[in-house]
Amino acid sequence: MALIERSFRERIVTVGVTLPSSTTEETEAHLDELAELVDTAGADVVAEVVQRRDAPDPATFVGKGKAAELRQVSEEVDSDTVVFDDELTPAQSRNLEKLLGRTAIDRTAVILDIFAQNASTQEGKAQVELAQLRYRLPRLRGRGLALSQQAGRIGTRGPGETQLEVDRRRLVRRMTKLEAELRQLRA
C-alpha cells in the first residue's frame, strides 16, 4: 500500500507555502524536514517550489500560476511525484494530479508510507494499514470506465453499483476487520 515506489528511487518535487501565520524561514525549515522524510521513504528531492500566499487556494492549494510553474518544473526535472508540506484536501490532490500529470501527495502520506515500510510487529502493521485506509477513504475515486455501473441491465434488480461504491465498501469492510484484529491483539 506504499505511495512512494521503492523498486527505484522516485524523483520528488517538494512544495511549501508561506501563509501569514508563518515566515519564509519556517517554511524553508519545514521543507528541509520534508526532504529528510522523503529520503527516509526512499526517494530523492530534485526540486523545491515555494510560494507566499494570503490563504490556500481552495482548488489547488497554490494559485493557478504557481500550479503551472510547478508543472513546468516537474517536467524539467522529470519528477514522479509532487509532495506538499501542507495537508491537501482530497479535491486539491485530485485537481493537482490532473494539472500536473503526476501524483500529488502531502506530508501525512509520506509519514504513513515510512511507518508502513518500518512496521514489523503484527499489531504495528495492522495499525499502519488502518491509518492508511482511514487516510485513503475520502481520497478514493474512480477512473474513467471504472465508474460505470455493474450489472445495470434490463431484467436485473436495480441500477447496480458503481465500482467506486464497491471499492469504498471493501475498504470499510477491511477497516472493520483490522479494528477487530487490533482489539484481539490488545486483549
Coordinates of N, CA, C and O in Angstrom, one line a residue:
M1 N 0.8 -1.2 0.0 CA 0.0 0.0 0.0 C 0.9 1.3 0.0 O 0.5 2.3 0.5
A2 N 2.1 1.2 -0.5 CA 3.0 2.3 -0.5 C 2.6 3.3 -1.5 O 2.1 3.0 -2.6
L3 N 2.8 4.6 -1.1 CA 2.5 5.7 -2.0 C 3.8 6.1 -2.8 O 3.7 6.6 -3.9
I4 N 4.9 5.9 -2.2 CA 6.2 6.2 -2.8 C 6.8 4.8 -3.2 O 7.0 3.9 -2.4
E5 N 7.1 4.7 -4.5 CA 7.6 3.4 -5.1 C 9.0 3.2 -4.6 O 9.8 4.1 -4.5
R6 N 9.2 1.9 -4.2 CA 10.5 1.6 -3.6 C 11.4 0.7 -4.5 O 12.5 0.4 -4.2
S7 N 10.9 0.3 -5.7 CA 11.7 -0.5 -6.6 C 12.7 0.3 -7.3 O 13.7 -0.2 -7.8
F8 N 12.6 1.6 -7.2 CA 13.6 2.6 -7.7 C 13.5 3.9 -6.9 O 12.5 4.0 -6.1
R9 N 14.5 4.7 -6.9 CA 14.4 6.0 -6.1 C 13.6 7.0 -6.9 O 14.0 7.5 -7.9
E10 N 12.4 7.2 -6.5 CA 11.5 8.2 -7.1 C 12.1 9.6 -7.1 O 12.8 9.9 -6.1
R11 N 11.8 10.4 -8.1 CA 12.2 11.8 -8.1 C 11.1 12.7 -7.6 O 10.0 12.6 -8.2
I12 N 11.3 13.5 -6.6 CA 10.2 14.2 -5.9 C 10.5 15.7 -6.0 O 11.6 16.2 -5.8
V13 N 9.4 16.5 -6.3 CA 9.5 17.9 -6.1 C 8.7 18.2 -4.9 O 7.6 17.8 -4.7
T14 N 9.3 19.0 -3.9 CA 8.6 19.4 -2.7 C 8.0 20.8 -2.9 O 8.6 21.6 -3.6
V15 N 6.9 21.1 -2.2 CA 6.2 22.4 -2.3 C 5.9 22.9 -0.9 O 5.3 22.2 -0.1
G16 N 6.3 24.1 -0.7 CA 5.9 24.8 0.6 C 5.2 26.1 0.3 O 5.6 26.8 -0.6
V17 N 4.3 26.4 1.1 CA 3.5 27.7 1.0 C 3.6 28.4 2.3 O 3.4 27.9 3.4
T18 N 4.1 29.7 2.2 CA 4.2 30.6 3.4 C 2.9 31.4 3.5 O 2.6 32.2 2.6
L19 N 2.2 31.1 4.6 CA 1.0 31.8 4.9 C 1.3 32.9 5.9 O 2.3 32.9 6.5
P20 N 0.3 33.8 6.1 CA 0.6 34.9 7.0 C 1.0 34.5 8.4 O 1.7 35.2 9.2
S21 N 0.5 33.3 8.8 CA 0.8 32.8 10.2 C 2.3 32.3 10.3 O 2.6 31.9 11.4
S22 N 3.0 32.2 9.2 CA 4.4 31.7 9.3 C 5.4 32.6 8.5 O 4.9 33.5 7.8
T23 N 6.7 32.3 8.7 CA 7.7 33.1 8.0 C 8.3 32.3 6.9 O 8.2 31.0 6.9
T24 N 9.0 32.9 6.0 CA 9.8 32.2 5.0 C 10.8 31.3 5.5 O 11.0 30.1 5.0
E25 N 11.4 31.7 6.6 CA 12.4 30.8 7.3 C 11.8 29.5 7.8 O 12.3 28.4 7.7
E26 N 10.6 29.7 8.4 CA 9.9 28.5 8.9 C 9.5 27.6 7.8 O 9.6 26.3 7.9
T27 N 9.0 28.1 6.7 CA 8.7 27.3 5.5 C 9.9 26.6 5.0 O 9.8 25.4 4.7
E28 N 11.0 27.2 4.9 CA 12.3 26.6 4.5 C 12.7 25.5 5.4 O 13.1 24.4 5.0
A29 N 12.6 25.7 6.7 CA 12.9 24.7 7.7 C 12.0 23.5 7.6 O 12.4 22.3 7.6
H30 N 10.7 23.7 7.3 CA 9.7 22.6 7.1 C 10.1 21.8 5.9 O 9.9 20.6 5.9
L31 N 10.5 22.5 4.8 CA 10.8 21.9 3.6 C 12.1 21.0 3.7 O 12.2 19.9 3.1
D32 N 13.1 21.5 4.5 CA 14.3 20.7 4.8 C 13.9 19.4 5.6 O 14.4 18.3 5.3
E33 N 13.0 19.6 6.5 CA 12.5 18.4 7.3 C 11.7 17.4 6.3 O 11.9 16.2 6.4
L34 N 10.9 18.0 5.4 CA 10.2 17.2 4.5 C 11.2 16.4 3.6 O 10.9 15.3 3.2
A35 N 12.3 17.1 3.2 CA 13.3 16.4 2.3 C 13.9 15.2 3.0 O 14.1 14.2 2.4
E36 N 14.1 15.3 4.4 CA 14.6 14.2 5.1 C 13.6 13.1 5.2 O 13.9 11.9 5.1
L37 N 12.3 13.4 5.4 CA 11.2 12.4 5.4 C 11.2 11.7 4.0 O 11.0 10.5 4.0
V38 N 11.3 12.4 2.9 CA 11.2 11.9 1.6 C 12.4 10.9 1.4 O 12.3 9.8 0.9
D39 N 13.6 11.3 1.9 CA 14.8 10.5 1.8 C 14.5 9.2 2.6 O 14.9 8.1 2.1
T40 N 14.0 9.3 3.8 CA 13.7 8.1 4.6 C 12.7 7.2 3.9 O 12.8 6.0 4.1
A41 N 11.8 7.8 3.2 CA 10.8 7.0 2.5 C 11.4 6.3 1.2 O 10.7 5.5 0.6
G42 N 12.6 6.7 0.9 CA 13.2 6.0 -0.3 C 13.2 6.8 -1.6 O 13.1 6.1 -2.6
A43 N 13.1 8.1 -1.5 CA 13.0 8.9 -2.8 C 14.0 10.0 -2.7 O 14.6 10.3 -1.6
D44 N 14.2 10.7 -3.8 CA 15.1 11.9 -3.8 C 14.4 13.1 -4.2 O 13.6 13.2 -5.1
V45 N 14.7 14.2 -3.4 CA 14.1 15.5 -3.8 C 15.0 16.1 -4.9 O 16.2 16.3 -4.7
V46 N 14.4 16.5 -6.0 CA 15.1 17.0 -7.1 C 14.9 18.5 -7.4 O 15.6 19.1 -8.1
A47 N 13.8 19.0 -6.7 CA 13.5 20.4 -6.9 C 12.6 20.8 -5.7 O 11.9 20.0 -5.1
E48 N 12.5 22.1 -5.5 CA 11.7 22.7 -4.4 C 11.1 23.9 -4.9 O 11.7 24.8 -5.6
V49 N 9.8 24.1 -4.6 CA 9.0 25.2 -5.0 C 8.4 25.9 -3.8 O 7.8 25.2 -3.0
V50 N 8.5 27.2 -3.7 CA 7.9 27.9 -2.5 C 7.0 29.0 -3.0 O 7.4 29.7 -4.0
Q51 N 5.9 29.3 -2.3 CA 5.0 30.3 -2.7 C 4.6 31.0 -1.4 O 4.4 30.4 -0.4
R52 N 4.4 32.3 -1.5 CA 3.8 33.1 -0.4 C 2.4 33.4 -0.8 O 2.1 33.9 -1.9
R53 N 1.4 33.1 0.1 CA 0.0 33.3 -0.2 C -0.7 33.9 1.1 O -0.3 33.6 2.2
D54 N -1.8 34.6 0.9 CA -2.6 35.1 2.0 C -3.4 33.9 2.5 O -3.7 33.9 3.7
A55 N -3.9 33.1 1.6 CA -4.7 31.9 2.0 C -4.5 30.8 1.0 O -4.3 31.1 -0.2
P56 N -4.7 29.6 1.4 CA -4.6 28.5 0.4 C -5.7 28.6 -0.6 O -6.8 29.0 -0.3
D57 N -5.4 28.3 -1.9 CA -6.4 28.2 -2.9 C -7.3 27.0 -2.7 O -6.8 25.9 -2.5
P58 N -8.6 27.2 -2.7 CA -9.5 26.1 -2.4 C -9.3 24.9 -3.4 O -9.5 23.8 -3.1
A59 N -9.0 25.2 -4.7 CA -8.9 24.2 -5.7 C -7.6 23.5 -5.7 O -7.5 22.2 -5.9
T60 N -6.5 24.2 -5.6 CA -5.2 23.6 -5.8 C -4.1 23.9 -4.7 O -3.0 23.5 -4.8
F61 N -4.5 24.5 -3.6 CA -3.7 25.0 -2.5 C -2.7 26.1 -3.0 O -2.6 27.1 -2.3
V62 N -2.1 26.0 -4.1 CA -1.3 27.0 -4.7 C -2.1 27.7 -5.8 O -3.1 27.1 -6.2
G63 N -1.8 28.9 -6.2 CA -2.5 29.5 -7.2 C -2.4 28.9 -8.6 O -1.5 28.0 -8.8
K64 N -3.2 29.3 -9.6 CA -3.1 28.8 -10.9 C -1.7 29.0 -11.6 O -1.2 28.1 -12.2
G65 N -1.2 30.2 -11.4 CA 0.1 30.4 -12.0 C 1.2 29.6 -11.4 O 2.1 29.1 -12.1
K66 N 1.2 29.4 -10.0 CA 2.2 28.6 -9.4 C 2.0 27.1 -9.7 O 3.0 26.4 -9.9
A67 N 0.7 26.7 -9.9 CA 0.5 25.3 -10.4 C 1.1 25.1 -11.8 O 1.7 24.0 -12.0
A68 N 1.0 26.0 -12.6 CA 1.5 25.9 -14.0 C 3.1 25.9 -13.9 O 3.7 25.1 -14.6
E69 N 3.6 26.7 -13.0 CA 5.1 26.7 -12.8 C 5.5 25.4 -12.2 O 6.6 24.8 -12.6
L70 N 4.8 24.8 -11.3 CA 5.1 23.6 -10.7 C 5.1 22.4 -11.8 O 5.9 21.6 -11.7
R71 N 4.1 22.5 -12.7 CA 4.1 21.5 -13.8 C 5.3 21.6 -14.6 O 5.9 20.6 -15.0
Q72 N 5.7 22.8 -14.9 CA 6.9 23.1 -15.8 C 8.2 22.5 -15.1 O 9.0 21.8 -15.7
V73 N 8.3 22.9 -13.8 CA 9.5 22.4 -13.0 C 9.5 20.9 -12.9 O 10.5 20.2 -13.1
S74 N 8.3 20.3 -12.7 CA 8.2 18.8 -12.6 C 8.6 18.1 -13.9 O 9.2 17.1 -13.9
E75 N 8.2 18.7 -15.0 CA 8.6 18.2 -16.3 C 10.1 18.4 -16.6 O 10.7 17.5 -17.1
E76 N 10.6 19.5 -16.2 CA 12.0 19.8 -16.5 C 12.9 18.8 -15.7 O 14.0 18.4 -16.2
V77 N 12.6 18.5 -14.5 CA 13.4 17.6 -13.6 C 12.9 16.1 -13.7 O 13.5 15.3 -13.1
D78 N 11.9 15.9 -14.5 CA 11.3 14.6 -14.7 C 11.0 13.9 -13.4 O 11.4 12.8 -13.1
S79 N 10.2 14.6 -12.6 CA 9.8 14.1 -11.3 C 8.6 13.1 -11.5 O 7.9 13.1 -12.4
D80 N 8.6 12.2 -10.5 CA 7.5 11.2 -10.5 C 6.3 11.7 -9.6 O 5.2 11.3 -9.9
T81 N 6.6 12.4 -8.6 CA 5.6 12.8 -7.6 C 5.9 14.2 -7.1 O 7.1 14.6 -7.0
V82 N 4.8 14.9 -6.7 CA 5.0 16.2 -6.0 C 4.5 16.1 -4.6 O 3.4 15.5 -4.4
V83 N 5.3 16.5 -3.6 CA 4.9 16.4 -2.2 C 4.7 17.7 -1.6 O 5.7 18.5 -1.6
F84 N 3.5 18.0 -1.1 CA 3.3 19.3 -0.4 C 3.5 19.2 1.1 O 3.2 18.2 1.7
D85 N 4.1 20.2 1.6 CA 4.4 20.2 3.1 C 3.1 20.3 3.9 O 3.0 19.9 5.0
D86 N 2.1 21.0 3.3 CA 0.8 21.2 4.0 C -0.2 20.1 3.6 O -0.1 19.5 2.6
E87 N -1.2 19.9 4.5 CA -2.2 18.9 4.3 C -3.1 19.4 3.1 O -3.6 20.5 3.0
L88 N -3.3 18.4 2.1 CA -4.1 18.7 1.0 C -5.5 18.0 1.2 O -5.6 16.9 1.8
T89 N -6.5 18.7 0.7 CA -7.9 18.0 0.8 C -7.9 17.0 -0.4 O -7.1 17.1 -1.3
P90 N -8.8 16.1 -0.3 CA -8.9 15.1 -1.4 C -9.2 15.8 -2.8 O -8.6 15.4 -3.8
A91 N -10.0 16.9 -2.8 CA -10.2 17.6 -4.0 C -9.0 18.3 -4.5 O -8.7 18.3 -5.7
Q92 N -8.2 18.9 -3.6 CA -7.0 19.6 -4.0 C -6.0 18.6 -4.6 O -5.4 18.9 -5.7
S93 N -5.9 17.4 -4.0 CA -5.0 16.4 -4.5 C -5.4 16.0 -5.9 O -4.6 15.8 -6.8
R94 N -6.7 15.7 -6.1 CA -7.2 15.3 -7.4 C -7.0 16.4 -8.5 O -6.5 16.1 -9.6
N95 N -7.3 17.6 -8.1 CA -7.1 18.7 -9.1 C -5.6 18.9 -9.5 O -5.3 19.1 -10.6
L96 N -4.7 18.8 -8.5 CA -3.3 18.9 -8.7 C -2.8 17.8 -9.6 O -2.0 18.0 -10.5
E97 N -3.3 16.6 -9.4 CA -2.9 15.4 -10.2 C -3.3 15.6 -11.7 O -2.5 15.3 -12.6
K98 N -4.5 16.2 -11.9 CA -4.9 16.5 -13.2 C -4.0 17.6 -13.9 O -3.6 17.4 -15.0
L99 N -3.8 18.6 -13.1 CA -3.0 19.8 -13.7 C -1.5 19.4 -13.9 O -0.9 19.8 -14.9
L100 N -0.9 18.6 -13.0 CA 0.5 18.3 -13.0 C 0.8 17.1 -13.8 O 2.0 16.9 -14.3
G101 N -0.1 16.2 -14.0 CA 0.1 15.0 -14.8 C 1.0 14.0 -14.0 O 1.6 13.1 -14.6
R102 N 1.0 14.1 -12.7 CA 1.7 13.2 -11.8 C 1.1 13.1 -10.4 O 0.2 13.9 -10.1
T103 N 1.5 12.2 -9.6 CA 0.9 12.1 -8.3 C 1.2 13.3 -7.4 O 2.3 13.8 -7.4
A104 N 0.2 13.7 -6.7 CA 0.4 14.9 -5.7 C -0.1 14.4 -4.3 O -1.2 14.0 -4.2
I105 N 0.9 14.3 -3.4 CA 0.6 13.9 -2.0 C 1.0 14.9 -1.0 O 1.6 15.9 -1.4
D106 N 0.7 14.7 0.2 CA 1.1 15.6 1.3 C 2.0 14.9 2.3 O 2.3 13.7 2.2
R107 N 2.5 15.7 3.2 CA 3.4 15.2 4.3 C 2.9 14.0 5.0 O 3.6 13.1 5.3
T108 N 1.6 14.0 5.3 CA 0.9 12.9 6.0 C 1.1 11.6 5.2 O 1.4 10.6 5.8
A109 N 0.9 11.6 3.9 CA 1.1 10.4 3.1 C 2.5 9.9 3.2 O 2.7 8.7 3.3
V110 N 3.5 10.8 3.2 CA 4.9 10.4 3.3 C 5.1 9.7 4.6 O 5.8 8.7 4.7
I111 N 4.6 10.3 5.7 CA 4.8 9.8 7.0 C 4.2 8.4 7.2 O 4.8 7.4 7.7
L112 N 3.0 8.2 6.6 CA 2.3 6.9 6.7 C 3.1 5.9 5.9 O 3.2 4.7 6.3
D113 N 3.7 6.3 4.8 CA 4.5 5.5 3.9 C 5.7 5.0 4.7 O 6.1 3.8 4.6
I114 N 6.3 5.9 5.5 CA 7.5 5.5 6.3 C 7.1 4.5 7.3 O 7.8 3.5 7.6
F115 N 6.0 4.7 8.0 CA 5.5 3.8 9.0 C 5.2 2.4 8.4 O 5.6 1.4 9.0
A116 N 4.6 2.4 7.3 CA 4.3 1.1 6.6 C 5.6 0.4 6.3 O 5.6 -0.8 6.4
Q117 N 6.6 1.1 5.8 CA 7.8 0.5 5.5 C 8.5 -0.1 6.7 O 9.2 -1.2 6.6
N118 N 8.4 0.5 7.8 CA 9.1 0.1 9.0 C 8.3 -0.7 10.1 O 8.9 -1.2 11.1
A119 N 7.1 -0.9 9.9 CA 6.3 -1.7 10.8 C 6.7 -3.1 10.8 O 6.9 -3.7 9.7
S120 N 6.9 -3.7 12.0 CA 7.4 -5.1 12.0 C 6.5 -6.0 12.8 O 6.4 -7.2 12.4
T121 N 5.9 -5.6 13.8 CA 5.0 -6.5 14.6 C 3.6 -6.6 13.9 O 3.3 -5.7 13.1
Q122 N 2.9 -7.6 14.2 CA 1.6 -7.8 13.7 C 0.7 -6.6 14.0 O -0.1 -6.1 13.2
E123 N 0.7 -6.2 15.3 CA -0.1 -5.1 15.7 C 0.3 -3.8 15.0 O -0.5 -3.0 14.6
G124 N 1.6 -3.6 14.9 CA 2.1 -2.4 14.2 C 1.7 -2.3 12.8 O 1.2 -1.3 12.2
K125 N 1.8 -3.4 12.1 CA 1.4 -3.5 10.7 C -0.1 -3.2 10.5 O -0.6 -2.5 9.6
A126 N -0.9 -3.8 11.4 CA -2.4 -3.6 11.4 C -2.7 -2.1 11.7 O -3.6 -1.5 11.0
Q127 N -2.0 -1.5 12.6 CA -2.3 -0.1 13.0 C -1.9 0.8 11.8 O -2.7 1.7 11.5
V128 N -0.8 0.5 11.1 CA -0.4 1.4 10.0 C -1.4 1.2 8.8 O -1.8 2.1 8.2
E129 N -1.8 -0.1 8.6 CA -2.7 -0.3 7.5 C -4.0 0.4 7.7 O -4.6 1.0 6.8
L130 N -4.5 0.4 9.0 CA -5.7 1.0 9.4 C -5.6 2.5 9.2 O -6.5 3.2 8.6
A131 N -4.5 3.1 9.6 CA -4.3 4.6 9.4 C -4.2 4.9 7.9 O -4.8 5.9 7.5
Q132 N -3.6 4.1 7.1 CA -3.6 4.3 5.7 C -5.0 4.3 5.0 O -5.3 5.1 4.2
L133 N -5.7 3.3 5.5 CA -7.1 3.1 4.9 C -8.0 4.3 5.3 O -8.7 4.9 4.5
R134 N -7.8 4.8 6.6 CA -8.6 6.0 7.0 C -8.2 7.2 6.2 O -9.0 8.1 5.9
Y135 N -6.9 7.3 5.9 CA -6.4 8.4 5.1 C -6.9 8.4 3.7 O -7.3 9.4 3.1
R136 N -7.0 7.1 3.1 CA -7.3 7.0 1.7 C -8.8 7.0 1.4 O -9.2 7.3 0.3
L137 N -9.6 6.6 2.4 CA -11.1 6.5 2.2 C -11.7 7.8 1.6 O -12.4 7.7 0.5
P138 N -11.5 9.0 2.1 CA -12.0 10.1 1.5 C -11.4 10.5 0.2 O -11.9 11.3 -0.6
R139 N -10.2 9.9 -0.1 CA -9.5 10.2 -1.3 C -9.8 9.2 -2.4 O -9.2 9.3 -3.5
L140 N -10.6 8.2 -2.1 CA -10.9 7.2 -3.1 C -11.7 7.8 -4.2 O -12.6 8.6 -4.1
R141 N -11.3 7.4 -5.4 CA -12.0 7.9 -6.6 C -11.9 6.8 -7.7 O -11.0 6.0 -7.8
G142 N -12.9 6.9 -8.6 CA -12.9 6.0 -9.8 C -12.1 6.6 -10.9 O -11.9 7.8 -10.9
R143 N -11.8 5.8 -11.8 CA -11.1 6.3 -13.0 C -11.8 5.9 -14.3 O -11.9 4.7 -14.5
G144 N -12.2 6.8 -15.0 CA -12.8 6.5 -16.3 C -14.0 5.5 -16.3 O -15.0 5.7 -15.6
L145 N -13.8 4.4 -17.0 CA -14.8 3.4 -17.1 C -15.1 2.7 -15.7 O -16.1 2.0 -15.6
A146 N -14.1 2.8 -14.8 CA -14.2 2.1 -13.5 C -15.5 2.7 -12.8 O -15.9 2.0 -11.9
L147 N -16.0 3.8 -13.2 CA -17.1 4.4 -12.5 C -18.5 3.9 -13.1 O -19.5 4.1 -12.5
S148 N -18.4 3.1 -14.2 CA -19.6 2.6 -14.8 C -20.3 1.6 -13.9 O -19.6 0.9 -13.1
Q149 N -21.6 1.5 -14.0 CA -22.3 0.6 -13.1 C -22.2 -0.8 -13.5 O -22.1 -1.2 -14.7
Q150 N -22.1 -1.7 -12.5 CA -22.0 -3.1 -12.7 C -23.4 -3.7 -12.7 O -24.3 -3.4 -11.9
A151 N -23.7 -4.6 -13.6 CA -25.0 -5.3 -13.7 C -26.2 -4.4 -13.8 O -27.2 -4.7 -13.1
G152 N -26.1 -3.3 -14.5 CA -27.3 -2.4 -14.6 C -28.0 -2.6 -15.8 O -28.1 -1.7 -16.7
R153 N -28.6 -3.8 -16.0 CA -29.3 -4.1 -17.3 C -30.8 -4.3 -17.0 O -31.2 -4.5 -15.9
I154 N -31.5 -4.4 -18.1 CA -32.9 -4.7 -18.0 C -33.1 -6.1 -17.5 O -32.4 -7.0 -17.9
G155 N -34.0 -6.3 -16.6 CA -34.2 -7.6 -16.0 C -33.4 -7.9 -14.8 O -33.6 -9.0 -14.2
T156 N -32.6 -7.0 -14.4 CA -31.9 -7.2 -13.1 C -32.5 -6.3 -12.0 O -33.3 -5.5 -12.3
R157 N -32.1 -6.5 -10.8 CA -32.6 -5.7 -9.7 C -31.9 -4.4 -9.5 O -30.9 -4.3 -8.9
G158 N -32.5 -3.4 -10.0 CA -31.9 -2.0 -9.8 C -30.8 -1.7 -10.7 O -30.4 -2.5 -11.6
P159 N -30.3 -0.5 -10.5 CA -29.3 0.1 -11.4 C -27.9 -0.5 -11.2 O -27.0 -0.3 -12.0
G160 N -27.7 -1.2 -10.1 CA -26.3 -1.8 -9.9 C -25.5 -0.8 -9.1 O -25.9 0.3 -8.7
E161 N -24.3 -1.2 -8.8 CA -23.3 -0.4 -8.0 C -22.2 0.1 -8.9 O -21.8 -0.6 -9.8
T162 N -21.8 1.3 -8.6 CA -20.6 1.8 -9.3 C -19.4 1.1 -8.7 O -19.4 0.6 -7.6
Q163 N -18.3 1.1 -9.5 CA -17.1 0.5 -9.0 C -16.6 1.2 -7.8 O -16.0 0.7 -6.8
L164 N -16.8 2.5 -7.8 CA -16.4 3.4 -6.6 C -17.1 2.9 -5.3 O -16.5 2.8 -4.3
E165 N -18.4 2.6 -5.4 CA -19.1 2.2 -4.3 C -18.6 0.8 -3.8 O -18.5 0.6 -2.6
V166 N -18.3 -0.1 -4.7 CA -17.8 -1.4 -4.4 C -16.4 -1.2 -3.7 O -16.2 -1.8 -2.6
D167 N -15.6 -0.4 -4.2 CA -14.2 -0.2 -3.6 C -14.4 0.4 -2.2 O -13.7 0.0 -1.3
R168 N -15.3 1.4 -2.1 CA -15.5 2.0 -0.8 C -16.0 1.0 0.2 O -15.5 1.0 1.4
R169 N -16.9 0.2 -0.2 CA -17.5 -0.9 0.7 C -16.4 -1.8 1.1 O -16.3 -2.2 2.3
R170 N -15.5 -2.2 0.2 CA -14.4 -3.1 0.5 C -13.4 -2.5 1.5 O -12.9 -3.2 2.4
L171 N -13.1 -1.2 1.3 CA -12.2 -0.5 2.2 C -12.8 -0.5 3.6 O -12.1 -0.7 4.6
V172 N -14.1 -0.1 3.7 CA -14.8 -0.1 5.1 C -14.8 -1.4 5.7 O -14.5 -1.6 6.9
R173 N -15.0 -2.5 4.9 CA -15.0 -3.8 5.5 C -13.6 -4.2 6.0 O -13.5 -4.8 7.1
R174 N -12.6 -3.8 5.2 CA -11.2 -4.1 5.7 C -10.9 -3.4 6.9 O -10.2 -3.9 7.8
M175 N -11.3 -2.1 7.0 CA -11.1 -1.3 8.2 C -11.7 -1.9 9.4 O -11.1 -2.0 10.5
T176 N -13.0 -2.4 9.3 CA -13.7 -3.1 10.4 C -13.0 -4.3 10.8 O -12.8 -4.6 12.0
K177 N -12.5 -5.1 9.9 CA -11.7 -6.3 10.2 C -10.4 -6.0 10.9 O -10.1 -6.6 11.9
L178 N -9.7 -5.0 10.5 CA -8.5 -4.6 11.2 C -8.7 -4.1 12.6 O -8.0 -4.4 13.5
E179 N -9.8 -3.3 12.8 CA -10.2 -2.9 14.1 C -10.5 -4.1 15.0 O -10.0 -4.1 16.2
A180 N -11.1 -5.1 14.5 CA -11.4 -6.3 15.3 C -10.1 -7.0 15.6 O -9.9 -7.5 16.8
E181 N -9.2 -7.1 14.7 CA -7.9 -7.8 14.9 C -7.1 -7.0 16.0 O -6.5 -7.7 16.8
L182 N -7.1 -5.7 15.9 CA -6.4 -4.9 16.9 C -7.0 -5.1 18.3 O -6.2 -5.2 19.3
R183 N -8.3 -5.2 18.4 CA -8.9 -5.5 19.7 C -8.5 -6.8 20.3 O -8.2 -6.9 21.4
Q184 N -8.4 -7.8 19.4 CA -8.0 -9.2 19.8 C -6.5 -9.1 20.2 O -6.2 -9.7 21.2
L185 N -5.7 -8.4 19.5 CA -4.3 -8.4 19.8 C -4.0 -7.7 21.1 O -3.2 -8.1 21.9
R186 N -4.8 -6.6 21.4 CA -4.7 -5.9 22.7 C -5.1 -6.8 23.9 O -4.6 -6.7 25.0
A187 N -6.2 -7.6 23.6 CA -6.7 -8.5 24.7 C -5.7 -9.6 25.0 O -5.4 -9.9 26.1

